[in-house]
Amino acid sequence: MVQISMRASGLRAAIERATGALAEVRLSVGSTRISVPCPPDDAPSWGELLRALRTADRWGSVTADGRTVIWAQIEEES
């Protein structure tokens, strides 16, 4: 199991709690990216998800293969 920072771990937990889905974590040199499938437009947890995303250094979404994914990135200190 790969170790991630406390900040990234907290963000991952908040995103998973808001969406009810398991998040994917990808590590790069100096950053951690957390992604999760986009919840439905009418999901009651959007407010909670947006609050979590705003704690990230960068966040956004991408659509590929007909599937939208929300991502959040933490820039790790060296």
Coordinates of C-alpha atoms in Angstrom, one line a residue, residues 6-49:
M6 CA -2.2 13.4 5.9
R7 CA -3.6 16.2 3.8
A8 CA -4.2 13.9 0.8
S9 CA -5.6 11.2 3.0
G10 CA -8.1 13.7 4.5
L11 CA -9.1 14.9 1.1
R12 CA -9.6 11.4 -0.1
A13 CA -11.8 10.5 2.8
A14 CA -13.9 13.7 2.4
I15 CA -14.4 13.0 -1.3
E16 CA -15.3 9.3 -0.7
R17 CA -17.7 10.3 2.1
A18 CA -19.4 12.9 -0.2
T19 CA -19.8 10.6 -3.2
G20 CA -20.1 7.2 -1.6
A21 CA -17.6 5.9 -4.2
L22 CA -14.0 4.7 -3.8
A23 CA -11.5 7.2 -5.0
E24 CA -8.5 6.4 -7.1
V25 CA -5.1 7.8 -5.9
R26 CA -2.2 8.5 -8.3
L27 CA 1.1 9.7 -7.0
S28 CA 3.6 11.8 -9.1
V29 CA 6.8 13.5 -8.1
G30 CA 5.6 16.3 -5.8
S31 CA 1.9 15.7 -6.1
T32 CA -1.1 13.4 -5.3
R33 CA -4.1 13.3 -7.6
I34 CA -7.4 11.9 -6.3
S35 CA -10.2 11.1 -8.7
V36 CA -13.7 9.7 -8.4
P37 CA -16.6 9.2 -10.8
C38 CA -18.9 12.3 -11.1
P39 CA -22.0 12.0 -9.0
P40 CA -25.4 12.6 -10.7
D41 CA -26.5 16.2 -11.1
D42 CA -29.2 15.8 -8.5
A43 CA -27.0 14.2 -5.8
P44 CA -27.6 15.8 -2.4
S45 CA -23.9 15.5 -1.6
W46 CA -22.7 18.1 -4.2
G47 CA -22.3 20.8 -1.5
E48 CA -20.1 18.5 0.6
L49 CA -18.1 17.4 -2.4

